[in-house]
mmCIF file with all atom_site columns, C-alpha atoms in Angstrom:
data_model
loop_
_atom_site.group_PDB
_atom_site.id
_atom_site.type_symbol
_atom_site.label_atom_id
_atom_site.label_alt_id
_atom_site.label_comp_id
_atom_site.label_asym_id
_atom_site.label_entity_id
_atom_site.label_seq_id
_atom_site.pdbx_PDB_ins_code
_atom_site.Cartn_x
_atom_site.Cartn_y
_atom_site.Cartn_z
_atom_site.occupancy
_atom_site.B_iso_or_equiv
_atom_site.pdbx_formal_charge
_atom_site.auth_seq_id
_atom_site.auth_comp_id
_atom_site.auth_asym_id
_atom_site.auth_atom_id
_atom_site.pdbx_PDB_model_num
ATOM 1   C CA . ALA A 1 1   ? 26.747 -71.091  5.691   1.00 0.00 ? 19  ALA A CA 1
ATOM 2   C CA . GLY A 1 2   ? 24.729 -68.846  3.443   1.00 0.00 ? 20  GLY A CA 1
ATOM 3   C CA . PRO A 1 3   ? 25.174 -67.955  -0.217  1.00 0.00 ? 21  PRO A CA 1
ATOM 4   C CA . VAL A 1 4   ? 28.449 -66.526  -1.408  1.00 0.00 ? 22  VAL A CA 1
ATOM 5   C CA . LEU A 1 5   ? 27.958 -62.927  -2.461  1.00 0.00 ? 23  LEU A CA 1
ATOM 6   C CA . PRO A 1 6   ? 30.094 -61.081  -5.024  1.00 0.00 ? 24  PRO A CA 1
ATOM 7   C CA . ALA A 1 7   ? 32.738 -58.654  -3.863  1.00 0.00 ? 25  ALA A CA 1
ATOM 8   C CA . SER A 1 8   ? 31.472 -55.202  -2.940  1.00 0.00 ? 26  SER A CA 1
ATOM 9   C CA . PRO A 1 9   ? 31.802 -52.369  -5.488  1.00 0.00 ? 27  PRO A CA 1
ATOM 10  C CA . SER A 1 10  ? 34.524 -50.783  -3.357  1.00 0.00 ? 28  SER A CA 1
ATOM 11  C CA . THR A 1 11  ? 36.507 -54.032  -3.424  1.00 0.00 ? 29  THR A CA 1
ATOM 12  C CA . ARG A 1 12  ? 36.121 -54.432  -7.163  1.00 0.00 ? 30  ARG A CA 1
ATOM 13  C CA . ALA A 1 13  ? 37.181 -50.844  -7.794  1.00 0.00 ? 31  ALA A CA 1
ATOM 14  C CA . VAL A 1 14  ? 40.652 -51.568  -6.419  1.00 0.00 ? 32  VAL A CA 1
ATOM 15  C CA . ARG A 1 15  ? 41.468 -53.753  -9.442  1.00 0.00 ? 33  ARG A CA 1
ATOM 16  C CA . PRO A 1 16  ? 41.758 -52.361  -12.977 1.00 0.00 ? 34  PRO A CA 1
ATOM 17  C CA . PRO A 1 17  ? 38.718 -53.563  -14.964 1.00 0.00 ? 35  PRO A CA 1
ATOM 18  C CA . SER A 1 18  ? 40.607 -53.537  -18.273 1.00 0.00 ? 36  SER A CA 1
ATOM 19  C CA . ARG A 1 19  ? 42.649 -56.683  -17.617 1.00 0.00 ? 37  ARG A CA 1
ATOM 20  C CA . ARG A 1 20  ? 41.989 -59.573  -19.948 1.00 0.00 ? 38  ARG A CA 1
ATOM 21  C CA . LEU A 1 21  ? 40.499 -62.820  -18.702 1.00 0.00 ? 39  LEU A CA 1
ATOM 22  C CA . SER A 1 22  ? 43.620 -64.731  -19.763 1.00 0.00 ? 40  SER A CA 1
ATOM 23  C CA . GLU A 1 23  ? 45.773 -62.473  -17.557 1.00 0.00 ? 41  GLU A CA 1
ATOM 24  C CA . ILE A 1 24  ? 43.483 -62.959  -14.546 1.00 0.00 ? 42  ILE A CA 1
ATOM 25  C CA . LEU A 1 25  ? 43.439 -66.739  -14.959 1.00 0.00 ? 43  LEU A CA 1
ATOM 26  C CA . THR A 1 26  ? 47.231 -66.864  -15.334 1.00 0.00 ? 44  THR A CA 1
ATOM 27  C CA . ASP A 1 27  ? 47.674 -64.889  -12.107 1.00 0.00 ? 45  ASP A CA 1
ATOM 28  C CA . ILE A 1 28  ? 45.292 -67.185  -10.223 1.00 0.00 ? 46  ILE A CA 1
ATOM 29  C CA . ALA A 1 29  ? 47.048 -70.277  -11.568 1.00 0.00 ? 47  ALA A CA 1
ATOM 30  C CA . ALA A 1 30  ? 50.436 -68.869  -10.547 1.00 0.00 ? 48  ALA A CA 1
ATOM 31  C CA . ASP A 1 31  ? 49.385 -68.457  -6.905  1.00 0.00 ? 49  ASP A CA 1
ATOM 32  C CA . LYS A 1 32  ? 51.144 -71.449  -5.343  1.00 0.00 ? 50  LYS A CA 1
ATOM 33  C CA . GLU A 1 33  ? 49.842 -70.604  -1.864  1.00 0.00 ? 51  GLU A CA 1
ATOM 34  C CA . ARG A 1 34  ? 46.462 -72.050  -2.788  1.00 0.00 ? 52  ARG A CA 1
ATOM 35  C CA . SER A 1 35  ? 46.017 -75.802  -2.571  1.00 0.00 ? 53  SER A CA 1
ATOM 36  C CA . GLU A 1 36  ? 42.539 -75.650  -4.126  1.00 0.00 ? 54  GLU A CA 1
ATOM 37  C CA . ILE A 1 37  ? 40.641 -73.261  -6.389  1.00 0.00 ? 55  ILE A CA 1
ATOM 38  C CA . THR A 1 38  ? 36.908 -73.140  -5.655  1.00 0.00 ? 56  THR A CA 1
ATOM 39  C CA . VAL A 1 39  ? 34.094 -71.487  -7.577  1.00 0.00 ? 57  VAL A CA 1
ATOM 40  C CA . ALA A 1 40  ? 33.809 -69.007  -4.704  1.00 0.00 ? 58  ALA A CA 1
ATOM 41  C CA . ASP A 1 41  ? 37.482 -68.077  -5.166  1.00 0.00 ? 59  ASP A CA 1
ATOM 42  C CA . LEU A 1 42  ? 36.931 -67.434  -8.860  1.00 0.00 ? 60  LEU A CA 1
ATOM 43  C CA . LEU A 1 43  ? 33.863 -65.332  -8.122  1.00 0.00 ? 61  LEU A CA 1
ATOM 44  C CA . ARG A 1 44  ? 35.913 -63.098  -5.815  1.00 0.00 ? 62  ARG A CA 1
ATOM 45  C CA . LEU A 1 45  ? 38.907 -62.831  -8.121  1.00 0.00 ? 63  LEU A CA 1
ATOM 46  C CA . MET A 1 46  ? 37.231 -62.117  -11.449 1.00 0.00 ? 64  MET A CA 1
ATOM 47  C CA . GLU A 1 47  ? 37.301 -58.364  -10.928 1.00 0.00 ? 65  GLU A CA 1
ATOM 48  C CA . GLY A 1 48  ? 33.594 -57.624  -11.241 1.00 0.00 ? 66  GLY A CA 1
ATOM 49  C CA . ARG A 1 49  ? 33.072 -59.695  -14.419 1.00 0.00 ? 67  ARG A CA 1
ATOM 50  C CA . ALA A 1 50  ? 32.495 -63.031  -12.713 1.00 0.00 ? 68  ALA A CA 1
ATOM 51  C CA . ARG A 1 51  ? 29.244 -64.083  -14.375 1.00 0.00 ? 69  ARG A CA 1
ATOM 52  C CA . ALA A 1 52  ? 30.377 -64.086  -18.013 1.00 0.00 ? 70  ALA A CA 1
ATOM 53  C CA . ALA A 1 53  ? 33.871 -65.283  -17.073 1.00 0.00 ? 71  ALA A CA 1
ATOM 54  C CA . LEU A 1 54  ? 32.546 -68.256  -15.111 1.00 0.00 ? 72  LEU A CA 1
ATOM 55  C CA . ILE A 1 55  ? 30.067 -69.135  -17.860 1.00 0.00 ? 73  ILE A CA 1
ATOM 56  C CA . PHE A 1 56  ? 33.008 -69.295  -20.249 1.00 0.00 ? 74  PHE A CA 1
ATOM 57  C CA . LEU A 1 57  ? 35.089 -71.408  -17.855 1.00 0.00 ? 75  LEU A CA 1
ATOM 58  C CA . PHE A 1 58  ? 32.318 -73.937  -17.251 1.00 0.00 ? 76  PHE A CA 1
ATOM 59  C CA . SER A 1 59  ? 31.381 -74.240  -20.925 1.00 0.00 ? 77  SER A CA 1
ATOM 60  C CA . PHE A 1 60  ? 34.822 -74.322  -22.564 1.00 0.00 ? 78  PHE A CA 1
ATOM 61  C CA . PRO A 1 61  ? 35.850 -77.825  -21.363 1.00 0.00 ? 79  PRO A CA 1
ATOM 62  C CA . ASN A 1 62  ? 32.859 -79.229  -23.262 1.00 0.00 ? 80  ASN A CA 1
ATOM 63  C CA . VAL A 1 63  ? 34.120 -77.752  -26.535 1.00 0.00 ? 81  VAL A CA 1
ATOM 64  C CA . LEU A 1 64  ? 37.054 -80.159  -26.531 1.00 0.00 ? 82  LEU A CA 1
ATOM 65  C CA . PRO A 1 65  ? 36.901 -83.962  -26.369 1.00 0.00 ? 83  PRO A CA 1
ATOM 66  C CA . ALA A 1 66  ? 36.474 -84.788  -22.699 1.00 0.00 ? 84  ALA A CA 1
ATOM 67  C CA . PRO A 1 67  ? 35.900 -87.801  -20.441 1.00 0.00 ? 85  PRO A CA 1
ATOM 68  C CA . PRO A 1 68  ? 32.283 -89.024  -20.240 1.00 0.00 ? 86  PRO A CA 1
ATOM 69  C CA . GLY A 1 69  ? 30.330 -87.359  -17.453 1.00 0.00 ? 87  GLY A CA 1
ATOM 70  C CA . LEU A 1 70  ? 32.251 -84.068  -17.490 1.00 0.00 ? 88  LEU A CA 1
ATOM 71  C CA . SER A 1 71  ? 29.253 -82.163  -18.849 1.00 0.00 ? 89  SER A CA 1
ATOM 72  C CA . ALA A 1 72  ? 27.143 -83.431  -15.948 1.00 0.00 ? 90  ALA A CA 1
ATOM 73  C CA . ILE A 1 73  ? 29.738 -82.218  -13.420 1.00 0.00 ? 91  ILE A CA 1
ATOM 74  C CA . LEU A 1 74  ? 30.000 -78.762  -14.983 1.00 0.00 ? 92  LEU A CA 1
ATOM 75  C CA . GLY A 1 75  ? 26.328 -78.596  -15.846 1.00 0.00 ? 93  GLY A CA 1
ATOM 76  C CA . LEU A 1 76  ? 24.882 -77.433  -12.515 1.00 0.00 ? 94  LEU A CA 1
ATOM 77  C CA . PRO A 1 77  ? 27.031 -74.280  -12.190 1.00 0.00 ? 95  PRO A CA 1
ATOM 78  C CA . LEU A 1 78  ? 26.544 -73.539  -15.891 1.00 0.00 ? 96  LEU A CA 1
ATOM 79  C CA . LEU A 1 79  ? 22.761 -73.863  -15.647 1.00 0.00 ? 97  LEU A CA 1
ATOM 80  C CA . TYR A 1 80  ? 22.720 -71.660  -12.571 1.00 0.00 ? 98  TYR A CA 1
ATOM 81  C CA . LEU A 1 81  ? 24.951 -68.919  -14.010 1.00 0.00 ? 99  LEU A CA 1
ATOM 82  C CA . THR A 1 82  ? 23.106 -68.742  -17.349 1.00 0.00 ? 100 THR A CA 1
ATOM 83  C CA . SER A 1 83  ? 19.798 -68.479  -15.485 1.00 0.00 ? 101 SER A CA 1
ATOM 84  C CA . GLN A 1 84  ? 21.245 -65.573  -13.488 1.00 0.00 ? 102 GLN A CA 1
ATOM 85  C CA . MET A 1 85  ? 22.276 -63.937  -16.763 1.00 0.00 ? 103 MET A CA 1
ATOM 86  C CA . MET A 1 86  ? 18.777 -64.422  -18.184 1.00 0.00 ? 104 MET A CA 1
ATOM 87  C CA . LEU A 1 87  ? 17.279 -62.774  -15.092 1.00 0.00 ? 105 LEU A CA 1
ATOM 88  C CA . GLY A 1 88  ? 19.840 -59.972  -15.139 1.00 0.00 ? 106 GLY A CA 1
ATOM 89  C CA . HIS A 1 89  ? 21.011 -60.746  -11.619 1.00 0.00 ? 107 HIS A CA 1
ATOM 90  C CA . ILE A 1 90  ? 24.420 -60.081  -10.129 1.00 0.00 ? 108 ILE A CA 1
ATOM 91  C CA . PRO A 1 91  ? 25.712 -63.594  -9.460  1.00 0.00 ? 109 PRO A CA 1
ATOM 92  C CA . TRP A 1 92  ? 25.594 -65.042  -5.989  1.00 0.00 ? 110 TRP A CA 1
ATOM 93  C CA . LEU A 1 93  ? 26.250 -68.676  -5.408  1.00 0.00 ? 111 LEU A CA 1
ATOM 94  C CA . PRO A 1 94  ? 24.641 -71.149  -3.012  1.00 0.00 ? 112 PRO A CA 1
ATOM 95  C CA . LYS A 1 95  ? 27.125 -73.163  -0.991  1.00 0.00 ? 113 LYS A CA 1
ATOM 96  C CA . VAL A 1 96  ? 26.542 -76.350  -3.001  1.00 0.00 ? 114 VAL A CA 1
ATOM 97  C CA . ILE A 1 97  ? 28.011 -74.594  -6.060  1.00 0.00 ? 115 ILE A CA 1
ATOM 98  C CA . ALA A 1 98  ? 30.411 -72.150  -4.405  1.00 0.00 ? 116 ALA A CA 1
ATOM 99  C CA . SER A 1 99  ? 32.259 -74.891  -2.534  1.00 0.00 ? 117 SER A CA 1
ATOM 100 C CA . ARG A 1 100 ? 33.021 -76.904  -5.678  1.00 0.00 ? 118 ARG A CA 1
ATOM 101 C CA . GLY A 1 101 ? 36.671 -76.774  -6.594  1.00 0.00 ? 119 GLY A CA 1
ATOM 102 C CA . VAL A 1 102 ? 39.715 -78.426  -8.098  1.00 0.00 ? 120 VAL A CA 1
ATOM 103 C CA . SER A 1 103 ? 43.292 -78.745  -6.964  1.00 0.00 ? 121 SER A CA 1
ATOM 104 C CA . GLN A 1 104 ? 45.636 -75.893  -7.773  1.00 0.00 ? 122 GLN A CA 1
ATOM 105 C CA . SER A 1 105 ? 47.690 -78.165  -10.026 1.00 0.00 ? 123 SER A CA 1
ATOM 106 C CA . SER A 1 106 ? 44.621 -79.243  -12.010 1.00 0.00 ? 124 SER A CA 1
ATOM 107 C CA . PHE A 1 107 ? 43.508 -75.643  -12.347 1.00 0.00 ? 125 PHE A CA 1
ATOM 108 C CA . SER A 1 108 ? 46.968 -74.590  -13.548 1.00 0.00 ? 126 SER A CA 1
ATOM 109 C CA . ALA A 1 109 ? 46.977 -77.382  -16.129 1.00 0.00 ? 127 ALA A CA 1
ATOM 110 C CA . SER A 1 110 ? 43.549 -76.300  -17.376 1.00 0.00 ? 128 SER A CA 1
ATOM 111 C CA . VAL A 1 111 ? 44.627 -72.660  -17.623 1.00 0.00 ? 129 VAL A CA 1
ATOM 112 C CA . GLU A 1 112 ? 47.730 -73.703  -19.531 1.00 0.00 ? 130 GLU A CA 1
ATOM 113 C CA . ARG A 1 113 ? 45.489 -75.553  -21.973 1.00 0.00 ? 131 ARG A CA 1
ATOM 114 C CA . ILE A 1 114 ? 42.953 -72.753  -22.356 1.00 0.00 ? 132 ILE A CA 1
ATOM 115 C CA . SER A 1 115 ? 45.234 -69.691  -22.373 1.00 0.00 ? 133 SER A CA 1
ATOM 116 C CA . PRO A 1 116 ? 46.709 -69.941  -25.909 1.00 0.00 ? 134 PRO A CA 1
ATOM 117 C CA . ILE A 1 117 ? 43.224 -70.245  -27.438 1.00 0.00 ? 135 ILE A CA 1
ATOM 118 C CA . LEU A 1 118 ? 41.826 -67.523  -25.191 1.00 0.00 ? 136 LEU A CA 1
ATOM 119 C CA . ARG A 1 119 ? 44.645 -65.088  -25.997 1.00 0.00 ? 137 ARG A CA 1
ATOM 120 C CA . ARG A 1 120 ? 44.105 -65.532  -29.731 1.00 0.00 ? 138 ARG A CA 1
ATOM 121 C CA . ALA A 1 121 ? 40.393 -64.869  -29.271 1.00 0.00 ? 139 ALA A CA 1
ATOM 122 C CA . GLU A 1 122 ? 41.053 -61.794  -27.108 1.00 0.00 ? 140 GLU A CA 1
ATOM 123 C CA . ARG A 1 123 ? 43.125 -60.220  -29.873 1.00 0.00 ? 141 ARG A CA 1
ATOM 124 C CA . MET A 1 124 ? 39.996 -60.224  -32.060 1.00 0.00 ? 142 MET A CA 1
ATOM 125 C CA . LEU A 1 125 ? 37.612 -58.988  -29.368 1.00 0.00 ? 143 LEU A CA 1
ATOM 126 C CA . ARG A 1 126 ? 36.853 -55.282  -28.994 1.00 0.00 ? 144 ARG A CA 1
ATOM 127 C CA . PRO A 1 127 ? 33.911 -53.140  -27.857 1.00 0.00 ? 145 PRO A CA 1
ATOM 128 C CA . ARG A 1 128 ? 31.405 -52.760  -30.727 1.00 0.00 ? 146 ARG A CA 1
ATOM 129 C CA . LEU A 1 129 ? 27.689 -53.074  -31.487 1.00 0.00 ? 147 LEU A CA 1
ATOM 130 C CA . SER A 1 130 ? 26.919 -52.094  -27.898 1.00 0.00 ? 148 SER A CA 1
ATOM 131 C CA . TRP A 1 131 ? 23.167 -52.562  -28.449 1.00 0.00 ? 149 TRP A CA 1
ATOM 132 C CA . ALA A 1 132 ? 23.772 -56.307  -28.865 1.00 0.00 ? 150 ALA A CA 1
ATOM 133 C CA . VAL A 1 133 ? 25.256 -56.539  -25.357 1.00 0.00 ? 151 VAL A CA 1
ATOM 134 C CA . SER A 1 134 ? 22.959 -54.061  -23.612 1.00 0.00 ? 152 SER A CA 1
ATOM 135 C CA . HIS A 1 135 ? 21.251 -55.062  -20.374 1.00 0.00 ? 153 HIS A CA 1
ATOM 136 C CA . ARG A 1 136 ? 18.102 -56.152  -22.222 1.00 0.00 ? 154 ARG A CA 1
ATOM 137 C CA . ALA A 1 137 ? 20.082 -57.992  -24.905 1.00 0.00 ? 155 ALA A CA 1
ATOM 138 C CA . GLU A 1 138 ? 22.074 -59.815  -22.212 1.00 0.00 ? 156 GLU A CA 1
ATOM 139 C CA . LYS A 1 139 ? 18.832 -61.239  -20.823 1.00 0.00 ? 157 LYS A CA 1
ATOM 140 C CA . VAL A 1 140 ? 17.904 -62.607  -24.257 1.00 0.00 ? 158 VAL A CA 1
ATOM 141 C CA . LEU A 1 141 ? 21.403 -64.036  -24.694 1.00 0.00 ? 159 LEU A CA 1
ATOM 142 C CA . GLY A 1 142 ? 21.144 -65.494  -21.192 1.00 0.00 ? 160 GLY A CA 1
ATOM 143 C CA . ALA A 1 143 ? 17.873 -67.237  -22.065 1.00 0.00 ? 161 ALA A CA 1
ATOM 144 C CA . LEU A 1 144 ? 19.463 -68.773  -25.158 1.00 0.00 ? 162 LEU A CA 1
ATOM 145 C CA . ALA A 1 145 ? 22.582 -69.736  -23.186 1.00 0.00 ? 163 ALA A CA 1
ATOM 146 C CA . LEU A 1 146 ? 20.362 -71.434  -20.581 1.00 0.00 ? 164 LEU A CA 1
ATOM 147 C CA . VAL A 1 147 ? 18.668 -73.559  -23.262 1.00 0.00 ? 165 VAL A CA 1
ATOM 148 C CA . LEU A 1 148 ? 22.086 -74.408  -24.700 1.00 0.00 ? 166 LEU A CA 1
ATOM 149 C CA . ALA A 1 149 ? 23.347 -75.302  -21.210 1.00 0.00 ? 167 ALA A CA 1
ATOM 150 C CA . VAL A 1 150 ? 20.478 -77.772  -20.852 1.00 0.00 ? 168 VAL A CA 1
ATOM 151 C CA . VAL A 1 151 ? 21.520 -79.382  -24.144 1.00 0.00 ? 169 VAL A CA 1
ATOM 152 C CA . VAL A 1 152 ? 25.150 -79.509  -22.976 1.00 0.00 ? 170 VAL A CA 1
ATOM 153 C CA . THR A 1 153 ? 24.152 -81.551  -19.922 1.00 0.00 ? 171 THR A CA 1
ATOM 154 C CA . LEU A 1 154 ? 22.135 -84.091  -21.946 1.00 0.00 ? 172 LEU A CA 1
ATOM 155 C CA . PRO A 1 155 ? 23.773 -87.400  -22.915 1.00 0.00 ? 173 PRO A CA 1
ATOM 156 C CA . ILE A 1 156 ? 23.707 -86.700  -26.663 1.00 0.00 ? 174 ILE A CA 1
ATOM 157 C CA . PRO A 1 157 ? 26.691 -88.235  -28.510 1.00 0.00 ? 175 PRO A CA 1
ATOM 158 C CA . LEU A 1 158 ? 28.960 -85.320  -29.492 1.00 0.00 ? 176 LEU A CA 1
ATOM 159 C CA . GLY A 1 159 ? 25.918 -83.114  -28.951 1.00 0.00 ? 177 GLY A CA 1
ATOM 160 C CA . ASN A 1 160 ? 27.463 -80.860  -26.336 1.00 0.00 ? 178 ASN A CA 1
ATOM 161 C CA . MET A 1 161 ? 30.454 -79.505  -28.295 1.00 0.00 ? 179 MET A CA 1
ATOM 162 C CA . LEU A 1 162 ? 28.668 -77.063  -30.626 1.00 0.00 ? 180 LEU A CA 1
ATOM 163 C CA . PRO A 1 163 ? 26.251 -75.696  -27.962 1.00 0.00 ? 181 PRO A CA 1
ATOM 164 C CA . ALA A 1 164 ? 29.198 -75.251  -25.577 1.00 0.00 ? 182 ALA A CA 1
ATOM 165 C CA . PHE A 1 165 ? 31.124 -73.399  -28.301 1.00 0.00 ? 183 PHE A CA 1
ATOM 166 C CA . ALA A 1 166 ? 28.134 -71.095  -28.805 1.00 0.00 ? 184 ALA A CA 1
ATOM 167 C CA . ILE A 1 167 ? 27.981 -70.378  -25.066 1.00 0.00 ? 185 ILE A CA 1
ATOM 168 C CA . CYS A 1 168 ? 31.715 -69.546  -25.105 1.00 0.00 ? 186 CYS A CA 1
ATOM 169 C CA . LEU A 1 169 ? 31.206 -67.032  -27.922 1.00 0.00 ? 187 LEU A CA 1
ATOM 170 C CA . ILE A 1 170 ? 28.282 -65.426  -26.086 1.00 0.00 ? 188 ILE A CA 1
ATOM 171 C CA . ALA A 1 171 ? 30.221 -65.253  -22.813 1.00 0.00 ? 189 ALA A CA 1
ATOM 172 C CA . LEU A 1 172 ? 33.314 -63.702  -24.434 1.00 0.00 ? 190 LEU A CA 1
ATOM 173 C CA . GLY A 1 173 ? 31.157 -61.212  -26.314 1.00 0.00 ? 191 GLY A CA 1
ATOM 174 C CA . VAL A 1 174 ? 29.435 -60.119  -23.106 1.00 0.00 ? 192 VAL A CA 1
ATOM 175 C CA . LEU A 1 175 ? 32.708 -60.123  -21.182 1.00 0.00 ? 193 LEU A CA 1
ATOM 176 C CA . GLU A 1 176 ? 34.482 -57.815  -23.652 1.00 0.00 ? 194 GLU A CA 1
ATOM 177 C CA . ARG A 1 177 ? 31.335 -55.895  -24.698 1.00 0.00 ? 195 ARG A CA 1
ATOM 178 C CA . ASP A 1 178 ? 31.690 -57.193  -28.248 1.00 0.00 ? 196 ASP A CA 1
ATOM 179 C CA . GLY A 1 179 ? 28.205 -57.390  -29.728 1.00 0.00 ? 197 GLY A CA 1
ATOM 180 C CA . LEU A 1 180 ? 29.496 -59.000  -32.927 1.00 0.00 ? 198 LEU A CA 1
ATOM 181 C CA . TRP A 1 181 ? 30.854 -62.022  -31.057 1.00 0.00 ? 199 TRP A CA 1
ATOM 182 C CA . ALA A 1 182 ? 27.774 -62.244  -28.838 1.00 0.00 ? 200 ALA A CA 1
ATOM 183 C CA . GLY A 1 183 ? 25.529 -62.169  -31.908 1.00 0.00 ? 201 GLY A CA 1
ATOM 184 C CA . LEU A 1 184 ? 27.660 -64.763  -33.670 1.00 0.00 ? 202 LEU A CA 1
ATOM 185 C CA . GLY A 1 185 ? 27.376 -66.942  -30.568 1.00 0.00 ? 203 GLY A CA 1
ATOM 186 C CA . GLY A 1 186 ? 23.609 -66.588  -30.723 1.00 0.00 ? 204 GLY A CA 1
ATOM 187 C CA . LEU A 1 187 ? 23.527 -67.698  -34.366 1.00 0.00 ? 205 LEU A CA 1
ATOM 188 C CA . VAL A 1 188 ? 25.818 -70.660  -33.679 1.00 0.00 ? 206 VAL A CA 1
ATOM 189 C CA . GLY A 1 189 ? 23.603 -71.522  -30.719 1.00 0.00 ? 207 GLY A CA 1
ATOM 190 C CA . ILE A 1 190 ? 20.442 -71.610  -32.827 1.00 0.00 ? 208 ILE A CA 1
ATOM 191 C CA . VAL A 1 191 ? 22.169 -73.802  -35.432 1.00 0.00 ? 209 VAL A CA 1
ATOM 192 C CA . SER A 1 192 ? 23.415 -76.129  -32.688 1.00 0.00 ? 210 SER A CA 1
ATOM 193 C CA . LEU A 1 193 ? 19.872 -76.550  -31.348 1.00 0.00 ? 211 LEU A CA 1
ATOM 194 C CA . PHE A 1 194 ? 18.688 -77.704  -34.778 1.00 0.00 ? 212 PHE A CA 1
ATOM 195 C CA . VAL A 1 195 ? 21.657 -80.074  -35.054 1.00 0.00 ? 213 VAL A CA 1
ATOM 196 C CA . SER A 1 196 ? 21.010 -81.507  -31.578 1.00 0.00 ? 214 SER A CA 1
ATOM 197 C CA . ALA A 1 197 ? 17.300 -81.909  -32.331 1.00 0.00 ? 215 ALA A CA 1
ATOM 198 C CA . THR A 1 198 ? 18.191 -83.781  -35.530 1.00 0.00 ? 216 THR A CA 1
ATOM 199 C CA . VAL A 1 199 ? 20.533 -86.102  -33.623 1.00 0.00 ? 217 VAL A CA 1
ATOM 200 C CA . VAL A 1 200 ? 17.907 -86.800  -30.949 1.00 0.00 ? 218 VAL A CA 1
ATOM 201 C CA . TYR A 1 201 ? 15.259 -87.460  -33.618 1.00 0.00 ? 219 TYR A CA 1
ATOM 202 C CA . ALA A 1 202 ? 17.576 -89.880  -35.424 1.00 0.00 ? 220 ALA A CA 1
ATOM 203 C CA . MET A 1 203 ? 18.359 -91.686  -32.158 1.00 0.00 ? 221 MET A CA 1
ATOM 204 C CA . LEU A 1 204 ? 14.674 -92.018  -31.268 1.00 0.00 ? 222 LEU A CA 1
ATOM 205 C CA . LYS A 1 205 ? 13.822 -93.209  -34.777 1.00 0.00 ? 223 LYS A CA 1
ATOM 206 C CA . ALA A 1 206 ? 16.570 -95.834  -34.633 1.00 0.00 ? 224 ALA A CA 1
ATOM 207 C CA . ALA A 1 207 ? 15.439 -96.955  -31.173 1.00 0.00 ? 225 ALA A CA 1
ATOM 208 C CA . VAL A 1 208 ? 11.830 -97.341  -32.344 1.00 0.00 ? 226 VAL A CA 1
ATOM 209 C CA . PHE A 1 209 ? 13.005 -99.279  -35.413 1.00 0.00 ? 227 PHE A CA 1
ATOM 210 C CA . VAL A 1 210 ? 15.063 -101.661 -33.260 1.00 0.00 ? 228 VAL A CA 1
ATOM 211 C CA . LEU A 1 211 ? 12.221 -102.048 -30.756 1.00 0.00 ? 229 LEU A CA 1
ATOM 212 C CA . PHE A 1 212 ? 9.615  -102.885 -33.369 1.00 0.00 ? 230 PHE A CA 1
ATOM 213 C CA . GLY A 1 213 ? 12.094 -105.146 -35.149 1.00 0.00 ? 231 GLY A CA 1
ATOM 214 C CA . ALA A 1 214 ? 12.673 -107.097 -31.966 1.00 0.00 ? 232 ALA A CA 1
ATOM 215 C CA . PHE A 1 215 ? 8.965  -107.809 -31.513 1.00 0.00 ? 233 PHE A CA 1
ATOM 216 C CA . SER A 1 216 ? 8.012  -108.326 -35.143 1.00 0.00 ? 234 SER A CA 1
#
């Protein structure tokens, strides 16, 4: 099977583009006829805004305390989608990513956990500072989000929460055409890179100290 392509413009036009992400996720979670929700399903059902929406969905679980290894599982789709954003491409997914999925019950539980936070954020989001979410600006934000996604996948103690939060802000800003939120996400992202670099430096310095102490 080849790559999974996004829905055609005619298909996307059937659905009203003004619906909030929280409403779309709630509808998907309420569909009891599905036994599994795959990435390909989400791509088809996100009403023409799949790239930013999926970036948010794959980054948000890393904002909260999560089981070890979760960032590695979510990392591949997140790296791929942010690279597509950097390149300005309409997302298409290779089968190895598109076929990934979770059970309908697990997806519903995740949506139930995310929705209250997402709804509160959506009440503050509105179209503004359009230059900060223009096509060219999206590529710059995508490049930063890609670097942050790399950091998210690294095994840095508590080092993935702040970069993941920054990616969420960028994704929501792009999704709702809110340049203020996208710009804030960029600033948080830059700060998180400095924090992560400091943590890595401290870890390396401690490792060198222990190593030299062992052989002294």
